[in-house]
PDB file of C-alpha atoms in Angstrom:
ATOM      1  CA  MET A   1     -30.928 153.390 127.167  1.00 56.00           C
ATOM      2  CA  SER A   2     -30.623 157.067 127.922  1.00 75.00           C
ATOM      3  CA  GLY A   3     -27.058 156.890 127.391  1.00 90.00           C
ATOM      4  CA  LEU A   4     -27.859 155.851 123.612  1.00 93.00           C
ATOM      5  CA  LEU A   5     -30.373 158.696 123.462  1.00 92.00           C
ATOM      6  CA  ASP A   6     -27.908 161.387 124.172  1.00 95.00           C
ATOM      7  CA  GLU A   7     -25.267 160.123 121.792  1.00 95.00           C
ATOM      8  CA  MET A   8     -28.161 160.105 119.024  1.00 94.00           C
ATOM      9  CA  LYS A   9     -29.028 163.393 120.296  1.00 95.00           C
ATOM     10  CA  MET A  10     -25.046 164.782 119.728  1.00 95.00           C
ATOM     11  CA  LEU A  11     -24.907 162.933 116.306  1.00 95.00           C
ATOM     12  CA  LEU A  12     -27.768 164.510 114.937  1.00 95.00           C
ATOM     13  CA  LYS A  13     -26.260 168.297 116.450  1.00 94.00           C
ATOM     14  CA  LYS A  14     -22.858 167.221 114.566  1.00 94.00           C
ATOM     15  CA  GLU A  15     -24.504 167.129 111.650  1.00 95.00           C
ATOM     16  CA  GLY A  16     -27.180 169.847 111.896  1.00 91.00           C
ATOM     17  CA  LEU A  17     -30.121 167.520 110.836  1.00 92.00           C
ATOM     18  CA  LEU A  18     -31.874 169.519 113.606  1.00 89.00           C
ATOM     19  CA  GLN A  19     -31.991 172.202 111.667  1.00 86.00           C
ATOM     20  CA  LYS A  20     -35.513 172.709 111.054  1.00 83.00           C
ATOM     21  CA  ASP A  21     -34.516 175.013 107.508  1.00 80.00           C
ATOM     22  CA  LEU A  22     -32.265 171.903 105.902  1.00 83.00           C
ATOM     23  CA  TYR A  23     -35.463 169.954 106.169  1.00 80.00           C
ATOM     24  CA  PHE A  24     -37.700 172.756 104.074  1.00 77.00           C
ATOM     25  CA  ALA A  25     -35.591 174.352 101.602  1.00 75.00           C
ATOM     26  CA  ASP A  26     -36.482 175.050  98.470  1.00 76.00           C
ATOM     27  CA  TYR A  27     -34.704 172.205  96.692  1.00 75.00           C
ATOM     28  CA  GLU A  28     -34.156 172.536  92.601  1.00 75.00           C
ATOM     29  CA  THR A  29     -35.313 168.607  92.703  1.00 82.00           C
ATOM     30  CA  PHE A  30     -34.266 166.913  95.663  1.00 88.00           C
ATOM     31  CA  GLU A  31     -31.964 167.053  98.537  1.00 90.00           C
ATOM     32  CA  GLU A  32     -30.252 163.564  99.917  1.00 94.00           C
ATOM     33  CA  ILE A  33     -28.479 164.150 103.217  1.00 94.00           C
ATOM     34  CA  PRO A  34     -27.058 161.489 105.406  1.00 96.00           C
ATOM     35  CA  LEU A  35     -27.544 160.703 108.660  1.00 96.00           C
ATOM     36  CA  PHE A  36     -24.100 160.340 109.666  1.00 96.00           C
ATOM     37  CA  SER A  37     -20.852 161.916 107.175  1.00 94.00           C
ATOM     38  CA  ARG A  38     -17.924 160.325 109.571  1.00 93.00           C
ATOM     39  CA  THR A  39     -18.025 156.502 110.973  1.00 92.00           C
ATOM     40  CA  ALA A  40     -16.548 158.256 113.663  1.00 93.00           C
ATOM     41  CA  HIS A  41     -19.688 159.688 114.868  1.00 95.00           C
ATOM     42  CA  ILE A  42     -21.083 156.847 114.796  1.00 96.00           C
ATOM     43  CA  ASP A  43     -18.193 154.867 117.092  1.00 95.00           C
ATOM     44  CA  PHE A  44     -20.881 154.814 119.785  1.00 96.00           C
ATOM     45  CA  LEU A  45     -22.079 152.030 118.172  1.00 96.00           C
ATOM     46  CA  GLN A  46     -19.895 149.952 117.945  1.00 93.00           C
ATOM     47  CA  ASP A  47     -20.878 147.317 120.456  1.00 94.00           C
ATOM     48  CA  PHE A  48     -24.175 146.776 118.610  1.00 95.00           C
ATOM     49  CA  THR A  49     -24.500 143.804 116.188  1.00 95.00           C
ATOM     50  CA  PHE A  50     -24.974 144.806 112.313  1.00 96.00           C
ATOM     51  CA  ASP A  51     -28.282 144.269 112.449  1.00 97.00           C
ATOM     52  CA  GLU A  52     -28.762 146.374 115.638  1.00 96.00           C
ATOM     53  CA  GLU A  53     -26.509 148.940 114.270  1.00 96.00           C
ATOM     54  CA  ASN A  54     -28.862 149.279 111.420  1.00 97.00           C
ATOM     55  CA  THR A  55     -31.845 148.868 113.083  1.00 97.00           C
ATOM     56  CA  ILE A  56     -30.966 152.162 115.861  1.00 97.00           C
ATOM     57  CA  LEU A  57     -30.064 154.540 112.218  1.00 97.00           C
ATOM     58  CA  ILE A  58     -32.977 153.257 110.442  1.00 98.00           C
ATOM     59  CA  ASN A  59     -35.596 154.030 113.311  1.00 97.00           C
ATOM     60  CA  GLN A  60     -33.312 157.731 113.987  1.00 97.00           C
ATOM     61  CA  ALA A  61     -33.899 158.320 110.268  1.00 97.00           C
ATOM     62  CA  ILE A  62     -37.513 157.444 109.768  1.00 97.00           C
ATOM     63  CA  GLY A  63     -38.306 159.383 112.839  1.00 95.00           C
ATOM     64  CA  LEU A  64     -36.569 162.490 111.592  1.00 95.00           C
ATOM     65  CA  ALA A  65     -38.900 162.128 108.352  1.00 94.00           C
ATOM     66  CA  ASP A  66     -41.762 161.716 110.193  1.00 93.00           C
ATOM     67  CA  ASN A  67     -41.490 164.825 112.189  1.00 89.00           C
ATOM     68  CA  ALA A  68     -40.199 166.583 109.040  1.00 87.00           C
ATOM     69  CA  HIS A  69     -43.431 165.423 107.376  1.00 84.00           C
ATOM     70  CA  LYS A  70     -45.547 166.025 110.545  1.00 83.00           C
ATOM     71  CA  THR A  71     -44.157 169.815 110.497  1.00 80.00           C
ATOM     72  CA  ALA A  72     -44.522 170.261 106.664  1.00 74.00           C
ATOM     73  CA  ILE A  73     -48.233 169.836 106.973  1.00 72.00           C
ATOM     74  CA  GLY A  74     -48.745 172.975 109.628  1.00 71.00           C
ATOM     75  CA  SER A  75     -45.544 174.884 107.691  1.00 71.00           C
ATOM     76  CA  LEU A  76     -46.389 174.043 104.305  1.00 69.00           C
ATOM     77  CA  ALA A  77     -49.568 174.792 104.317  1.00 66.00           C
ATOM     78  CA  ASN A  78     -50.876 174.372 100.898  1.00 69.00           C
ATOM     79  CA  ASP A  79     -47.892 173.165  99.294  1.00 70.00           C
ATOM     80  CA  ALA A  80     -47.482 170.115 101.791  1.00 67.00           C
ATOM     81  CA  ASP A  81     -49.427 168.088  99.335  1.00 77.00           C
ATOM     82  CA  ASP A  82     -45.800 168.432  97.256  1.00 85.00           C
ATOM     83  CA  TYR A  83     -43.509 167.806 100.164  1.00 86.00           C
ATOM     84  CA  PHE A  84     -42.195 164.461 100.047  1.00 91.00           C
ATOM     85  CA  VAL A  85     -39.111 162.744 102.778  1.00 92.00           C
ATOM     86  CA  CYS A  86     -38.407 159.048 102.785  1.00 96.00           C
ATOM     87  CA  VAL A  87     -35.464 157.715 103.775  1.00 98.00           C
ATOM     88  CA  SER A  88     -32.806 156.479 101.396  1.00 97.00           C
ATOM     89  CA  ILE A  89     -30.419 153.646 102.533  1.00 97.00           C
ATOM     90  CA  THR A  90     -27.009 153.837 100.318  1.00 94.00           C
ATOM     91  CA  GLY A  91     -23.593 152.389 101.605  1.00 92.00           C
ATOM     92  CA  TRP A  92     -24.222 148.735 100.470  1.00 93.00           C
ATOM     93  CA  LYS A  93     -20.146 148.300  98.538  1.00 91.00           C
ATOM     94  CA  ASP A  94     -19.101 149.368 102.349  1.00 88.00           C
ATOM     95  CA  ILE A  95     -20.947 147.252 104.292  1.00 90.00           C
ATOM     96  CA  LYS A  96     -17.720 145.364 105.641  1.00 88.00           C
ATOM     97  CA  GLU A  97     -15.552 149.169 106.367  1.00 87.00           C
ATOM     98  CA  LEU A  98     -18.548 150.195 107.823  1.00 87.00           C
ATOM     99  CA  ASN A  99     -20.388 147.558 109.680  1.00 90.00           C
ATOM    100  CA  CYS A 100     -23.652 149.090 108.788  1.00 95.00           C
ATOM    101  CA  LEU A 101     -25.540 150.911 105.630  1.00 96.00           C
ATOM    102  CA  THR A 102     -26.367 154.935 105.757  1.00 96.00           C
ATOM    103  CA  PRO A 103     -29.205 155.892 106.134  1.00 98.00           C
ATOM    104  CA  ASN A 104     -30.407 159.396 104.144  1.00 97.00           C
ATOM    105  CA  LEU A 105     -32.708 161.707 104.433  1.00 96.00           C
ATOM    106  CA  TYR A 106     -34.428 162.333 101.463  1.00 95.00           C
ATOM    107  CA  ILE A 107     -35.894 165.446 100.807  1.00 91.00           C
ATOM    108  CA  SER A 108     -37.710 167.152  98.066  1.00 92.00           C
ATOM    109  CA  ARG A 109     -40.742 169.344  97.373  1.00 86.00           C
ATOM    110  CA  ARG A 110     -41.925 168.017  94.467  1.00 87.00           C
ATOM    111  CA  ARG A 111     -43.492 164.889  95.623  1.00 88.00           C
ATOM    112  CA  ALA A 112     -45.100 163.991  92.101  1.00 87.00           C
ATOM    113  CA  TRP A 113     -42.090 164.731  89.222  1.00 90.00           C
ATOM    114  CA  LEU A 114     -40.148 162.622  92.241  1.00 91.00           C
ATOM    115  CA  LEU A 115     -42.025 159.964  92.397  1.00 90.00           C
ATOM    116  CA  SER A 116     -42.204 159.602  88.307  1.00 89.00           C
ATOM    117  CA  CYS A 117     -38.497 159.952  88.649  1.00 89.00           C
ATOM    118  CA  LEU A 118     -37.792 157.455  90.446  1.00 90.00           C
ATOM    119  CA  ASN A 119     -40.567 154.868  89.722  1.00 89.00           C
ATOM    120  CA  LEU A 120     -40.503 152.525  93.074  1.00 93.00           C
ATOM    121  CA  GLU A 121     -41.314 149.185  92.881  1.00 91.00           C
ATOM    122  CA  GLN A 122     -40.901 146.443  95.198  1.00 90.00           C
ATOM    123  CA  HIS A 123     -37.998 143.865  93.450  1.00 88.00           C
ATOM    124  CA  HIS A 124     -37.668 141.574  96.287  1.00 91.00           C
ATOM    125  CA  THR A 125     -34.466 142.011  96.050  1.00 91.00           C
ATOM    126  CA  ALA A 126     -31.893 140.528  98.871  1.00 92.00           C
ATOM    127  CA  GLN A 127     -31.286 144.812  99.964  1.00 94.00           C
ATOM    128  CA  GLU A 128     -34.728 144.873 100.238  1.00 95.00           C
ATOM    129  CA  VAL A 129     -36.251 141.958 101.787  1.00 96.00           C
ATOM    130  CA  LEU A 130     -33.203 142.798 104.689  1.00 97.00           C
ATOM    131  CA  ILE A 131     -34.997 146.566 105.233  1.00 97.00           C
ATOM    132  CA  ASN A 132     -37.946 144.799 105.497  1.00 97.00           C
ATOM    133  CA  ARG A 133     -36.830 143.123 108.301  1.00 97.00           C
ATOM    134  CA  TYR A 134     -35.972 146.031 109.670  1.00 97.00           C
ATOM    135  CA  LEU A 135     -39.131 147.805 109.338  1.00 97.00           C
ATOM    136  CA  LEU A 136     -41.171 144.736 110.344  1.00 96.00           C
ATOM    137  CA  ALA A 137     -38.989 143.904 113.981  1.00 95.00           C
ATOM    138  CA  SER A 138     -39.494 147.646 114.717  1.00 96.00           C
ATOM    139  CA  GLY A 139     -43.584 147.191 114.337  1.00 96.00           C
ATOM    140  CA  LEU A 140     -43.243 150.153 111.153  1.00 96.00           C
ATOM    141  CA  GLU A 141     -45.439 148.344 108.965  1.00 93.00           C
ATOM    142  CA  GLU A 142     -46.671 151.465 107.583  1.00 95.00           C
ATOM    143  CA  TYR A 143     -43.260 151.570 105.683  1.00 96.00           C
ATOM    144  CA  MET A 144     -42.067 149.749 102.652  1.00 96.00           C
ATOM    145  CA  ALA A 145     -38.503 149.747 101.067  1.00 97.00           C
ATOM    146  CA  TYR A 146     -38.724 149.851  97.437  1.00 95.00           C
ATOM    147  CA  SER A 147     -36.342 150.503  94.374  1.00 92.00           C
ATOM    148  CA  SER A 148     -36.103 152.614  91.377  1.00 84.00           C
ATOM    149  CA  LYS A 149     -37.636 150.416  88.612  1.00 66.00           C
ATOM    150  CA  SER A 150     -34.390 152.468  86.227  1.00 58.00           C
ATOM    151  CA  ALA A 151     -32.122 150.839  88.569  1.00 51.00           C
ATOM    152  CA  GLY A 152     -31.873 147.909  86.879  1.00 52.00           C
ATOM    153  CA  GLY A 153     -29.737 144.809  88.624  1.00 51.00           C
ATOM    154  CA  ASP A 154     -28.055 144.958  92.068  1.00 52.00           C
ATOM    155  CA  PRO A 155     -29.442 148.694  93.782  1.00 57.00           C
ATOM    156  CA  VAL A 156     -27.541 150.721  94.872  1.00 76.00           C
ATOM    157  CA  ARG A 157     -29.810 152.767  96.957  1.00 92.00           C
ATOM    158  CA  ILE A 158     -33.259 151.492  98.743  1.00 96.00           C
ATOM    159  CA  TYR A 159     -35.944 153.641  99.844  1.00 97.00           C
ATOM    160  CA  ILE A 160     -37.853 153.364 103.069  1.00 97.00           C
ATOM    161  CA  VAL A 161     -40.997 154.810 102.068  1.00 96.00           C
ATOM    162  CA  ASN A 162     -44.182 155.542 104.180  1.00 94.00           C
ATOM    163  CA  GLN A 163     -46.839 154.525 102.393  1.00 90.00           C
ATOM    164  CA  ARG A 164     -49.133 157.431 102.752  1.00 85.00           C
ATOM    165  CA  TYR A 165     -46.955 158.825  99.925  1.00 81.00           C
ATOM    166  CA  PHE A 166     -48.699 156.262  97.324  1.00 77.00           C
ATOM    167  CA  GLN A 167     -52.628 157.042  99.020  1.00 72.00           C
ATOM    168  CA  LEU A 168     -52.011 161.155  98.212  1.00 56.00           C
ATOM    169  CA  HIS A 169     -53.408 161.611  94.773  1.00 47.00           C
ATOM    170  CA  SER A 170     -52.927 158.450  93.601  1.00 45.00           C
TER     171      SER A 170
END
């Protein structure tokens, strides 16, 4: 297992995801940063099944999002309530080619505005059900998969959001 942890740390380093300023830059609206930019960067997962690979990648992305949220509370002081970070899932059309989904860090310092634009809802699509199954199997009950109401039809992006964001200033 330590081999997997070492490989994951190398992935984060290659992708620049260990740089703290990436998580707290004052993006104009939001930024969506993929967990991996090249499939070669995740070759170390090739012996895992589709579900195992997705679970590993999603758990890693959620860990990064959780760490960013915890750091924001101390680093951003009064602006911490406006900070938002979740995991978006893309790559649905490339599943056969990649053999996995693409988790992204979805970051904004304009939480209320972003959530009102996204208008997240649960539509119980096959994509949401799959992601919720991964979350439940990982013991991440405080997270839920949503899609944007404005997306219509089959979503190309699923948002994994910690429920705390819906409890803040609701």
